[in-house]
mmCIF file of C-alpha atoms in Angstrom:
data_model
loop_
_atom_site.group_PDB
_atom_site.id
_atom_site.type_symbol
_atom_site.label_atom_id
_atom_site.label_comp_id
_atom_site.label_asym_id
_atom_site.label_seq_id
_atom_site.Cartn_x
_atom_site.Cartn_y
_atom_site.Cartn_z
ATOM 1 C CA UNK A 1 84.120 69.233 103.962
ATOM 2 C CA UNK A 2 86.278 71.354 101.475
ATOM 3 C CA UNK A 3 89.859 71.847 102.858
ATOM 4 C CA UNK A 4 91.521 74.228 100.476
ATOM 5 C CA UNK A 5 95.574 74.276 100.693
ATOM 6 C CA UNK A 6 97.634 77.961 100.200
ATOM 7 C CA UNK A 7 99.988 76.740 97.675
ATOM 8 C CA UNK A 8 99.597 78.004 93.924
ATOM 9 C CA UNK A 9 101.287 74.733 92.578
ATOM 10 C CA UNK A 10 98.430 72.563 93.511
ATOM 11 C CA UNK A 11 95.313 75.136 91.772
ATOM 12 C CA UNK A 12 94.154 72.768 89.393
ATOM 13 C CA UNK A 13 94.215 70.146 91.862
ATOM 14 C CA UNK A 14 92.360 72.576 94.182
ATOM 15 C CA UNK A 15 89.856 73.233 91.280
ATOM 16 C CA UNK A 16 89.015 69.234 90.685
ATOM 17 C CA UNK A 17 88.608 69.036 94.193
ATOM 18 C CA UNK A 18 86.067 71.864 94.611
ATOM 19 C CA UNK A 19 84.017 70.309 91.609
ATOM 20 C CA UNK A 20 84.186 66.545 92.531
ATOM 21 C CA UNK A 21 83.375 66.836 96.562
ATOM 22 C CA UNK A 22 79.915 66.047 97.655
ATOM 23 C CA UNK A 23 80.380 68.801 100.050
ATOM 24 C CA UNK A 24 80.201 71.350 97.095
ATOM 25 C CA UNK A 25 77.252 69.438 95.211
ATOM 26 C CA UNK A 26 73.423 70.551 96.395
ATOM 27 C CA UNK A 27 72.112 67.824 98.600
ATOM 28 C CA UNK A 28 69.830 65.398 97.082
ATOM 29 C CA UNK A 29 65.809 66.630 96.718
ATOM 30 C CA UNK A 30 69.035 69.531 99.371
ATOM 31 C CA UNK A 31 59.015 97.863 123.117
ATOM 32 C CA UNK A 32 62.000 97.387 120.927
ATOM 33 C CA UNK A 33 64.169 100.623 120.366
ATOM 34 C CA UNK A 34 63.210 101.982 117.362
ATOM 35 C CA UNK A 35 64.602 104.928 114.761
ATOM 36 C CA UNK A 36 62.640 108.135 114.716
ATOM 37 C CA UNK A 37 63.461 107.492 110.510
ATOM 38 C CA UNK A 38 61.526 103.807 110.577
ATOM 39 C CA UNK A 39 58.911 105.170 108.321
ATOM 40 C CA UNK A 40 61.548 105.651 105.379
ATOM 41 C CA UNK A 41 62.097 101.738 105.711
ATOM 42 C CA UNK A 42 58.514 101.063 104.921
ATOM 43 C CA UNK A 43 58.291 103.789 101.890
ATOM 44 C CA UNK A 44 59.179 103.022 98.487
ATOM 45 C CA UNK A 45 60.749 106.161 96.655
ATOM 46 C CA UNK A 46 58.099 106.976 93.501
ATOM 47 C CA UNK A 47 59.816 106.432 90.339
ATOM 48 C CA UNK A 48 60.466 110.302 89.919
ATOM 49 C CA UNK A 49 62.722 109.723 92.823
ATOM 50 C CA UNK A 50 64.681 107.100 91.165
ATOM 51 C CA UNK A 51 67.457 106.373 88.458
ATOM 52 C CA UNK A 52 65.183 103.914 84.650
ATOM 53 C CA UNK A 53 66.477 100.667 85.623
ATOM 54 C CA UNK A 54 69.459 99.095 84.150
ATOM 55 C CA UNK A 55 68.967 96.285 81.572
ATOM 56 C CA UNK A 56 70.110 93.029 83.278
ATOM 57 C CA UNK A 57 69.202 89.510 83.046
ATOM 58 C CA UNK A 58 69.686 86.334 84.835
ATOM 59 C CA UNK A 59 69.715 82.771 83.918
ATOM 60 C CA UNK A 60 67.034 80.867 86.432
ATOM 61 C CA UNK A 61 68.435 79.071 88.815
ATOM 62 C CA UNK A 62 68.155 75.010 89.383
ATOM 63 C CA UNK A 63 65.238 74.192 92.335
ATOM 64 C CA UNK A 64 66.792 73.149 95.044
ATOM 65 C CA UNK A 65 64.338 70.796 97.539
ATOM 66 C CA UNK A 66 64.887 70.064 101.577
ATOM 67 C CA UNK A 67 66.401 66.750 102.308
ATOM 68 C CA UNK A 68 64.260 64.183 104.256
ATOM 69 C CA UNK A 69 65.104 65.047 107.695
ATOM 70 C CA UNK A 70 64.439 68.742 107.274
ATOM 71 C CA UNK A 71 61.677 70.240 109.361
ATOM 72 C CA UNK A 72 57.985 70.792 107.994
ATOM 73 C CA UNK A 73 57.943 74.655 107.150
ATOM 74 C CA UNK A 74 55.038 76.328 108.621
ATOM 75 C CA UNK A 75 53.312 77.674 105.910
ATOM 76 C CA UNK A 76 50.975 79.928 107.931
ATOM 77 C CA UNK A 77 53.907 81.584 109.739
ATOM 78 C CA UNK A 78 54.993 83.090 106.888
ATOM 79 C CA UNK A 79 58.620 84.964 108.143
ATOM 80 C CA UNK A 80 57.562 83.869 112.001
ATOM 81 C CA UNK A 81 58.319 80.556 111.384
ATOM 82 C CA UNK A 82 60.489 79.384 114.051
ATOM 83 C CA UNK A 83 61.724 76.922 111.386
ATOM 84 C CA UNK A 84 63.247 79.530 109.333
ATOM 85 C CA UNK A 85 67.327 80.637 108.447
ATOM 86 C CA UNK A 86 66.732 84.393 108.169
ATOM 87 C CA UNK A 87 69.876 85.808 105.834
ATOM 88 C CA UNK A 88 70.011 89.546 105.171
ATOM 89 C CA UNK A 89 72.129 90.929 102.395
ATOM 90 C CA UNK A 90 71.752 94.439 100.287
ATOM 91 C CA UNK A 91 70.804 94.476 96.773
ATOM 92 C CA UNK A 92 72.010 97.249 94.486
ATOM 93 C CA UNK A 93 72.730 97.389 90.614
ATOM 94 C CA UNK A 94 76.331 97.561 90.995
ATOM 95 C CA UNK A 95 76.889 94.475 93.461
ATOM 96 C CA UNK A 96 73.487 92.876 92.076
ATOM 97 C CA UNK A 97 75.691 89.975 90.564
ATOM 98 C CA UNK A 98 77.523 89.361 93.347
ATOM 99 C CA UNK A 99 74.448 88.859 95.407
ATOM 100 C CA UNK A 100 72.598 86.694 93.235
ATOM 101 C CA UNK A 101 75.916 84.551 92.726
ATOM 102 C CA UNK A 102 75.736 84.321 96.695
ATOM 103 C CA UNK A 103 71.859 83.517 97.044
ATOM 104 C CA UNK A 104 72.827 80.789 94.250
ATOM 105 C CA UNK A 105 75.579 79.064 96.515
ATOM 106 C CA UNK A 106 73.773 79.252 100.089
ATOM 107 C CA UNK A 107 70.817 77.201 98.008
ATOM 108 C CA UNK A 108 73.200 74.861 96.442
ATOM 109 C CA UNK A 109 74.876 73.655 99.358
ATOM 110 C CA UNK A 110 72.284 74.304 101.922
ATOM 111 C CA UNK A 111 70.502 70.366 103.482
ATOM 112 C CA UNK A 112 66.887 72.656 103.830
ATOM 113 C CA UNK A 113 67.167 75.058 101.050
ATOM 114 C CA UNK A 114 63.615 75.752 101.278
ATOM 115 C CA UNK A 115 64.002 76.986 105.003
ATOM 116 C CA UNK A 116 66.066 79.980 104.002
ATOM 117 C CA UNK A 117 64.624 83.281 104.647
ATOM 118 C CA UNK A 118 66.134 85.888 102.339
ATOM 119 C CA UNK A 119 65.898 89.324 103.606
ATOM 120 C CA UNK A 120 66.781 92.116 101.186
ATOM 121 C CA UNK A 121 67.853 95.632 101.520
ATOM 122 C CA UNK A 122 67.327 98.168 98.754
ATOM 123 C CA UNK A 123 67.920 101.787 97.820
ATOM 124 C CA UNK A 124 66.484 101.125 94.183
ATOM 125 C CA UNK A 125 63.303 100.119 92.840
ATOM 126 C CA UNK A 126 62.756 97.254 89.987
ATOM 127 C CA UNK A 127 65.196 94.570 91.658
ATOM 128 C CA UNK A 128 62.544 92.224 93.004
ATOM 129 C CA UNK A 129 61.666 91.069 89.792
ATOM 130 C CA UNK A 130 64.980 90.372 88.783
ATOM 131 C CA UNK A 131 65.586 88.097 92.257
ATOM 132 C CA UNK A 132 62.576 86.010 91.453
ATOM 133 C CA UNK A 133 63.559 85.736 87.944
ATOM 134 C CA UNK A 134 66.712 83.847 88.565
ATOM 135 C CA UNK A 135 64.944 82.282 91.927
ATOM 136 C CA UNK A 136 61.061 81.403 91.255
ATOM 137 C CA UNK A 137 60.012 79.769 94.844
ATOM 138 C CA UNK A 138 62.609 82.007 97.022
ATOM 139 C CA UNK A 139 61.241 82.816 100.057
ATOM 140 C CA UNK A 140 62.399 86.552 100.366
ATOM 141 C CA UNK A 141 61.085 89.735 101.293
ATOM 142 C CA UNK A 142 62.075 93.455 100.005
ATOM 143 C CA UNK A 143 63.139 96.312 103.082
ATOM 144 C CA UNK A 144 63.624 99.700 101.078
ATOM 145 C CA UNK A 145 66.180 101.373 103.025
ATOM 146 C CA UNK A 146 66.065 105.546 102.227
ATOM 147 C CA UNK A 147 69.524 106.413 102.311
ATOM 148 C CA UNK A 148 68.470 110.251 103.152
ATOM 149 C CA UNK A 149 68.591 108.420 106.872
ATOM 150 C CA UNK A 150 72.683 107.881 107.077
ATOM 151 C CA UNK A 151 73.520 110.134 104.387
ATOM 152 C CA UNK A 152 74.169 113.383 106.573
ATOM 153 C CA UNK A 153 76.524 111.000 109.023
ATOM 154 C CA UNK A 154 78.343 109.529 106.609
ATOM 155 C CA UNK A 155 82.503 110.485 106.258
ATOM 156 C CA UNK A 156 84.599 110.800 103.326
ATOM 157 C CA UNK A 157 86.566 106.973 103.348
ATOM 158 C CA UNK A 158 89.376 105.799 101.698
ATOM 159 C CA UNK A 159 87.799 103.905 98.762
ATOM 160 C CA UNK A 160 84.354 105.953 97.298
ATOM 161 C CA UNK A 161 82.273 102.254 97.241
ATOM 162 C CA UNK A 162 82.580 102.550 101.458
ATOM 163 C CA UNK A 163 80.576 105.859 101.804
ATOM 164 C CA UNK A 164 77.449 104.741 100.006
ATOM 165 C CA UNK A 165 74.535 104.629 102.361
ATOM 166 C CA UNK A 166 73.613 101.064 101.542
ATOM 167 C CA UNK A 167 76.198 100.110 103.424
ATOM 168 C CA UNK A 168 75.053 101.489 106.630
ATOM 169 C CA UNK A 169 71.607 99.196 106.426
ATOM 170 C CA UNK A 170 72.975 96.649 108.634
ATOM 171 C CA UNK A 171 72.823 99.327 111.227
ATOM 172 C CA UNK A 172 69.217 98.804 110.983
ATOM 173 C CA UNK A 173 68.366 95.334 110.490
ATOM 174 C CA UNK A 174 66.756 95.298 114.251
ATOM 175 C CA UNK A 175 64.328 98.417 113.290
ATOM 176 C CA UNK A 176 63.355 96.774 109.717
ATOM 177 C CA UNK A 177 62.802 92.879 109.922
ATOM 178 C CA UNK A 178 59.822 91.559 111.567
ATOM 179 C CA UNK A 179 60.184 91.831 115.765
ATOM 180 C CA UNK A 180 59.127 87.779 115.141
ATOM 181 C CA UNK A 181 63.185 87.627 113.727
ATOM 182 C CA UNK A 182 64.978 87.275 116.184
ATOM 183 C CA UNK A 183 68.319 86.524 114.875
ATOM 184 C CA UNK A 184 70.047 86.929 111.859
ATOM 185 C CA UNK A 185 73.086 86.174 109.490
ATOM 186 C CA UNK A 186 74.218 89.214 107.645
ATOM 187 C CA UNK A 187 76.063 88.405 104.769
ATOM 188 C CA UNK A 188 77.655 91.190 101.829
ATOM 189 C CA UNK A 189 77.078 90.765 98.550
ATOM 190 C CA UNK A 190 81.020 89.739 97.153
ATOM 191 C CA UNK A 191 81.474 86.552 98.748
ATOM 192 C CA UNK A 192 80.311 82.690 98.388
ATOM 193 C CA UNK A 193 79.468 79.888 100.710
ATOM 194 C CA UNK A 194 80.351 76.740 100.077
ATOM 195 C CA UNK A 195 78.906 74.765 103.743
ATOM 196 C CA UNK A 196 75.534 74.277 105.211
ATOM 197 C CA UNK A 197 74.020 77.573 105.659
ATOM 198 C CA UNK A 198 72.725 76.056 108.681
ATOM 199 C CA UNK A 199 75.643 75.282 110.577
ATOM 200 C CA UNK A 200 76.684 79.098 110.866
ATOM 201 C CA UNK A 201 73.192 79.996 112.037
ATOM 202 C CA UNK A 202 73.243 77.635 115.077
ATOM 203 C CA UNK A 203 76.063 79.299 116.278
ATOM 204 C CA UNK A 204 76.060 79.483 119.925
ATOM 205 C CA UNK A 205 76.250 83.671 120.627
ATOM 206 C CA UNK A 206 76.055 83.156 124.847
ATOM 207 C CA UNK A 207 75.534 86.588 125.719
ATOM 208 C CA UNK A 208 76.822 88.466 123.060
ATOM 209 C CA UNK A 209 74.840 90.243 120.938
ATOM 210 C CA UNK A 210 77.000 89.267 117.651
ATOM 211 C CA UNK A 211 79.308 86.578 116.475
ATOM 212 C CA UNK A 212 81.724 86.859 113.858
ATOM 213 C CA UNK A 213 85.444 84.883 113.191
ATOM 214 C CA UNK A 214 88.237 87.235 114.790
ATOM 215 C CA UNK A 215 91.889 88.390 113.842
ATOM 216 C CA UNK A 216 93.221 89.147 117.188
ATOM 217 C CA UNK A 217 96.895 88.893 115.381
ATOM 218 C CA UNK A 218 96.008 92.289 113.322
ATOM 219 C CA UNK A 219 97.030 95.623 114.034
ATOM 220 C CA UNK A 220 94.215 96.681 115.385
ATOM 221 C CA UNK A 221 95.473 100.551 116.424
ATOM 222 C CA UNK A 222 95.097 100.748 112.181
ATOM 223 C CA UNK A 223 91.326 100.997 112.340
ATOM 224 C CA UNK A 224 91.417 104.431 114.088
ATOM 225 C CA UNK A 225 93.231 107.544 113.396
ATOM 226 C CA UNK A 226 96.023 109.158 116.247
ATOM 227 C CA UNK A 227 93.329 111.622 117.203
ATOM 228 C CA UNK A 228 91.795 109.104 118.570
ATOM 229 C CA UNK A 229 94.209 106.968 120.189
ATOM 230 C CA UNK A 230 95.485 110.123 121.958
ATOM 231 C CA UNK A 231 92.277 111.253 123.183
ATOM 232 C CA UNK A 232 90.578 109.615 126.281
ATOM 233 C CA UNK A 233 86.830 110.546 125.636
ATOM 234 C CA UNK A 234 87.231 108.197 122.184
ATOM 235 C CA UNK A 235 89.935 105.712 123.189
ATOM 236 C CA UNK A 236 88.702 104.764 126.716
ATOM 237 C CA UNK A 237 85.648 103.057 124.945
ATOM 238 C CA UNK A 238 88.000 99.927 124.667
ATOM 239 C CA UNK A 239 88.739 99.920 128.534
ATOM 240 C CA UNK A 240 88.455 96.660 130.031
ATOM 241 C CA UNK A 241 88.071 94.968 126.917
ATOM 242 C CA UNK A 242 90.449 93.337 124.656
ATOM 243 C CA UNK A 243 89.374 93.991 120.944
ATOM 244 C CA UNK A 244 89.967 92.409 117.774
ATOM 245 C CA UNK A 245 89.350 93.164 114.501
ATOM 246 C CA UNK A 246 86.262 91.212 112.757
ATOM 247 C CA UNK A 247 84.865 91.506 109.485
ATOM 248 C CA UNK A 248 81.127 93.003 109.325
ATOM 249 C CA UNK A 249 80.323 91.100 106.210
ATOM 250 C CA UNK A 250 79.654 87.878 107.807
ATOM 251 C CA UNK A 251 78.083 88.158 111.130
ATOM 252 C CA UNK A 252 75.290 86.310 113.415
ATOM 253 C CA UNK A 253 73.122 89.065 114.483
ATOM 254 C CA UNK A 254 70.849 88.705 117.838
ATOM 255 C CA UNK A 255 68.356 91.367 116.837
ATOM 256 C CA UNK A 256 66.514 90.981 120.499
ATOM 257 C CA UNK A 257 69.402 91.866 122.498
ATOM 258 C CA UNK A 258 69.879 94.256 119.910
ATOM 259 C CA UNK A 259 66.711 95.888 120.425
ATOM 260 C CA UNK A 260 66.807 95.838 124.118
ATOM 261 C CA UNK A 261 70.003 97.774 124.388
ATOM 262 C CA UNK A 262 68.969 100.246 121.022
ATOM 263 C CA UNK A 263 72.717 99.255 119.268
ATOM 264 C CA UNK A 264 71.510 101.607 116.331
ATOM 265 C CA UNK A 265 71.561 104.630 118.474
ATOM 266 C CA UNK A 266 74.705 104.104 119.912
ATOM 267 C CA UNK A 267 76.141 103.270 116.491
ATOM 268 C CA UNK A 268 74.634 106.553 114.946
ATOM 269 C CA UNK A 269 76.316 108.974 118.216
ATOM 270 C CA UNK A 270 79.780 107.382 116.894
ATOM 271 C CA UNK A 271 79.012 108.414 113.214
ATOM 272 C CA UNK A 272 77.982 112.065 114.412
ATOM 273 C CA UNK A 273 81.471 112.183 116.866
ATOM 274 C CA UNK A 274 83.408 110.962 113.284
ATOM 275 C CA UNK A 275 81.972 113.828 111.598
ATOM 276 C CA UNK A 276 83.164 116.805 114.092
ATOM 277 C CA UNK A 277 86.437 114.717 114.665
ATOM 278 C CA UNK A 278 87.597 112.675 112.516
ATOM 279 C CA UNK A 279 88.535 109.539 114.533
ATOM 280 C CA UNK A 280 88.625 106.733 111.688
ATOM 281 C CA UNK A 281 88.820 106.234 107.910
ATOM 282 C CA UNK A 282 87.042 103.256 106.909
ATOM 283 C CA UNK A 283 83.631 103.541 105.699
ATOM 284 C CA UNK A 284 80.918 101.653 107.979
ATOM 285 C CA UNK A 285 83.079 99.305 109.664
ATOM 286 C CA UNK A 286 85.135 101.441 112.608
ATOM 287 C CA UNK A 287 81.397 102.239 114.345
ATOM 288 C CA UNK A 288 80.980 98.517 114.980
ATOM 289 C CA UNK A 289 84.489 98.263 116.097
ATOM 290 C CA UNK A 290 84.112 100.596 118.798
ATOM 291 C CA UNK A 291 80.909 99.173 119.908
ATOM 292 C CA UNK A 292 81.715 95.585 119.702
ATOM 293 C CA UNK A 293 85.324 94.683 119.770
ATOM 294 C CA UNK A 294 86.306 92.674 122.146
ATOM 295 C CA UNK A 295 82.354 91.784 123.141
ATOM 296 C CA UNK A 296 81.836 89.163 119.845
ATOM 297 C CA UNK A 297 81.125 85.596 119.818
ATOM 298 C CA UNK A 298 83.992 83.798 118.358
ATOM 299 C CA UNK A 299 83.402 81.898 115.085
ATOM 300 C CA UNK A 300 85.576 80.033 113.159
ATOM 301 C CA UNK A 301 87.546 81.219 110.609
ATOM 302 C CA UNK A 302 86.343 79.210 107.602
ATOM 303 C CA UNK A 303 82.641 81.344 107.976
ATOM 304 C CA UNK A 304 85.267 84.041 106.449
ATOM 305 C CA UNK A 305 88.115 83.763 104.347
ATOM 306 C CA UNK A 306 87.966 87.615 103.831
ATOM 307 C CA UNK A 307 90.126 89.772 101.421
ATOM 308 C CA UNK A 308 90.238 87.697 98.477
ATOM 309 C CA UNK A 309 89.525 91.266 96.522
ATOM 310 C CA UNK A 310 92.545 93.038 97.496
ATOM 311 C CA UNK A 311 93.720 95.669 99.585
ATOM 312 C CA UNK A 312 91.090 98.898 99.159
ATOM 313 C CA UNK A 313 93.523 100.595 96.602
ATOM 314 C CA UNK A 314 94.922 98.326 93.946
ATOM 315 C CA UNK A 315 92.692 95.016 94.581
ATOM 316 C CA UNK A 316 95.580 93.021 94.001
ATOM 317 C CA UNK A 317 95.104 88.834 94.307
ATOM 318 C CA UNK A 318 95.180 87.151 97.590
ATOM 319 C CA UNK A 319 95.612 83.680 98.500
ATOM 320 C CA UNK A 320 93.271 82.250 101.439
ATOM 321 C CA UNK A 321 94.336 81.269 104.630
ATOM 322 C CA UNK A 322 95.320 77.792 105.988
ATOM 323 C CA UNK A 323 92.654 75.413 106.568
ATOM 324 C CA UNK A 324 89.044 74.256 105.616
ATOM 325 C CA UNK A 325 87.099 77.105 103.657
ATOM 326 C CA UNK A 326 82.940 77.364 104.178
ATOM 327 C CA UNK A 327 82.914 80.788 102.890
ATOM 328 C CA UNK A 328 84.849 82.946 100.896
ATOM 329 C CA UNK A 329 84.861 86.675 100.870
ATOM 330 C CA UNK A 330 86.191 89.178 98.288
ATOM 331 C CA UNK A 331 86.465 92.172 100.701
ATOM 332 C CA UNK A 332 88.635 94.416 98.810
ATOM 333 C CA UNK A 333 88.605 96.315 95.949
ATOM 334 C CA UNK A 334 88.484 93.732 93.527
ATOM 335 C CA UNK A 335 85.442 91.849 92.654
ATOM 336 C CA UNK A 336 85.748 88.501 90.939
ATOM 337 C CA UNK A 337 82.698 89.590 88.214
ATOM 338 C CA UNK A 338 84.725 92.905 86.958
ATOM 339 C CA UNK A 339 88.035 90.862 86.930
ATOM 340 C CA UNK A 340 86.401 88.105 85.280
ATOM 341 C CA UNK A 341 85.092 90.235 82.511
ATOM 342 C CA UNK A 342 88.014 92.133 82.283
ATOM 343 C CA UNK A 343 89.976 88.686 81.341
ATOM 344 C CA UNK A 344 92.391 89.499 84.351
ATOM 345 C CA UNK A 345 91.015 87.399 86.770
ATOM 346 C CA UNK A 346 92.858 86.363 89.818
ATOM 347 C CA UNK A 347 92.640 82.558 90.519
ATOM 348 C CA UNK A 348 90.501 82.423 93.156
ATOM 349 C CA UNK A 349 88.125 84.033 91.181
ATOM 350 C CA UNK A 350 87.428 80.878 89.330
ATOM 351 C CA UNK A 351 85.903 79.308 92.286
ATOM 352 C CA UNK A 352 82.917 82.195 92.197
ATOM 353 C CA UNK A 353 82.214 81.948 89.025
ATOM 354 C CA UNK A 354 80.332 78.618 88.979
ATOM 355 C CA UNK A 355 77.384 80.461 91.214
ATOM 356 C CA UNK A 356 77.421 83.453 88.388
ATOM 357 C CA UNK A 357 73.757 83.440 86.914
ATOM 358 C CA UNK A 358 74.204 86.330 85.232
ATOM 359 C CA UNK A 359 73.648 87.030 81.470
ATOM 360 C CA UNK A 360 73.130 90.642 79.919
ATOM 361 C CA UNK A 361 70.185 90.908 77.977
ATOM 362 C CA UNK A 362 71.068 92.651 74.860
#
């Protein structure tokens, strides 16, 4: 297992380490509640609707082959397999590196690499092609997400990248995958993994409806504005609970419960109150707060070493947190790609760039 240190003096030690341990090699031959809007998922805009497609290219990725003790995959389930590691993450031209990058490192150091499930979410056309270009036998499937749906609930935030609608598909996931997925890990596009996929999808949720690791030491009063603290319609949704804060982009969904309760509703009536009143000013994140704070399965914090990308503002380099590292996370403003190719990269960012398969065609 990778245990990565917080001191700066030992980064090329750090960097030897990453490439030598077997933990960072692949493993050898390694009535649900549903949206009035759930027609737009199935409906692919017409390419009048839609920006030419930007020129990229990717390098193709190794194959990567189950171990011996993986499962037989049930070929005639398809996505109902019960076999299956169903991972959701968006796809869009402007984080499209960063999520091939990640697809590249869940397959590299995942034991049944061909038991992952991708699921993708889209607001463009033309980016399938480029996924199975890099990743020829990837199981994965294509959700087109219209972004007319969140569009009209959607607040002015404190970095422009947090109001695109894209970002809202995770409110969704339960209304667009299969009813046969029943749970699922939702990962963003900026970040790495450098464990068994596997492990974070066992995780044991108990009743909750989501897991996700917790910062119960941050300043939690932060997330929302003093309108809201002072008012007792908005603030008394935290009584009798004790919330944290938790990062959305790593989380263990249970899209059943999810379902059952119709989460996406009572998301969407907090996005219509932050329109009239203005009770937060972060993006898509403050709606899950208030619905799940306090109410999420605990997972450790190695599934997230968030905020290696800065603050929102300036993007400035971070160093992780003590202890052992499965994933790492550039929430933030900075993205290790753009810093990369800018020639300012920040340390850390020399840890993503192994999983970078990309390559611009000229």
């Amino acid at each position: 297992m990778l245990w990565i240190m917080r001191f700066s003096g030992l980064f090329s030690a750090l960097l030897a380490v990453i490439v030598l341990s077997p933990s960072l090699q692949s493993f050898p031959p390694a009535e649900a509640i549903r949206s009035s809007h759930l027609d737009a998922y199935l409906r692919f805009p017409s390419s009048s609707e839609t920006t030419p497609p930007r020129r990229f290219s990717f390098r193709r990725s190794p194959v990567f082959r189950n171990a011996a003790d993986c499962a037989a995959a049930d070929v005639d389930s398809g996505v109902c397999s019960p076999s299956l590691v169903h991972v959701a993450i968006t796809l869009d031209f402007e984080y499209l590196r960063g999520s091939i990058a990640a697809v590249h490192s869940i397959l590299q150091h995942s034991s049944c690499p061909e038991s992952v499930f991708f699921h993708f979410l889209v607001s463009e056309t033309d980016l399938e092609s480029l996924v199975r270009s890099s990743f020829p036998e990837l199981k994965f499937k294509v959700y087109y997400f219209d972004p007319e749906i969140v569009r009209s609930m959607i607040s002015t935030s404190v970095r422009q990248a947090l109001e695109q609608p894209l970002n809202y598909a995770r409110n969704y996931l339960a209304d667009m995958l299969e009813p046969c997925v029943r749970r699922v890990i939702y990962l963003d596009s900026d970040l790495i993994v450098v464990d068994d996929i596997a492990k974070l999808w066992r995780t044991d949720l108990g009743s909750k409806t989501i897991g996700a690791p917790e910062y119960c030491h941050a300043n939690f009063t932060k997330y929302f504005t003093p309108a809201f603290w002072s008012d007792e319609r908005f603030s008394g949704a935290f009584k009798g609970r004790s919330p944290c804060y938790f990062n959305t982009g790593v989380m263990v969904m249970d899209l059943e419960r999810w379902r059952s309760v119709g989460y996406t509703e009572v998301i969407e009536r907090w996005m219509e109150i932050q329109k009239s009143d203005r009770i937060y000013e972060l993006g898509s994140l403050p709606p899950f707060l208030l619905v799940f704070a306090g109410e999420v399965a605990p997972i450790e914090h190695r599934w997230n070493q968030h905020g290696l990308g800065g603050d929102n503002v300036r993007g400035s380099c971070r160093d992780l947190h003590p202890g052992p590292v499965s994933l790492l996370h550039w929430s933030g403003s900075g993205k290790p790609w753009f810093r990369l190719d800018s020639r300012k990269p920040c340390p850390l960012d020399t840890l993503w760039a192994p999983y970078d398969l990309y390559g611009h065609s000229r």
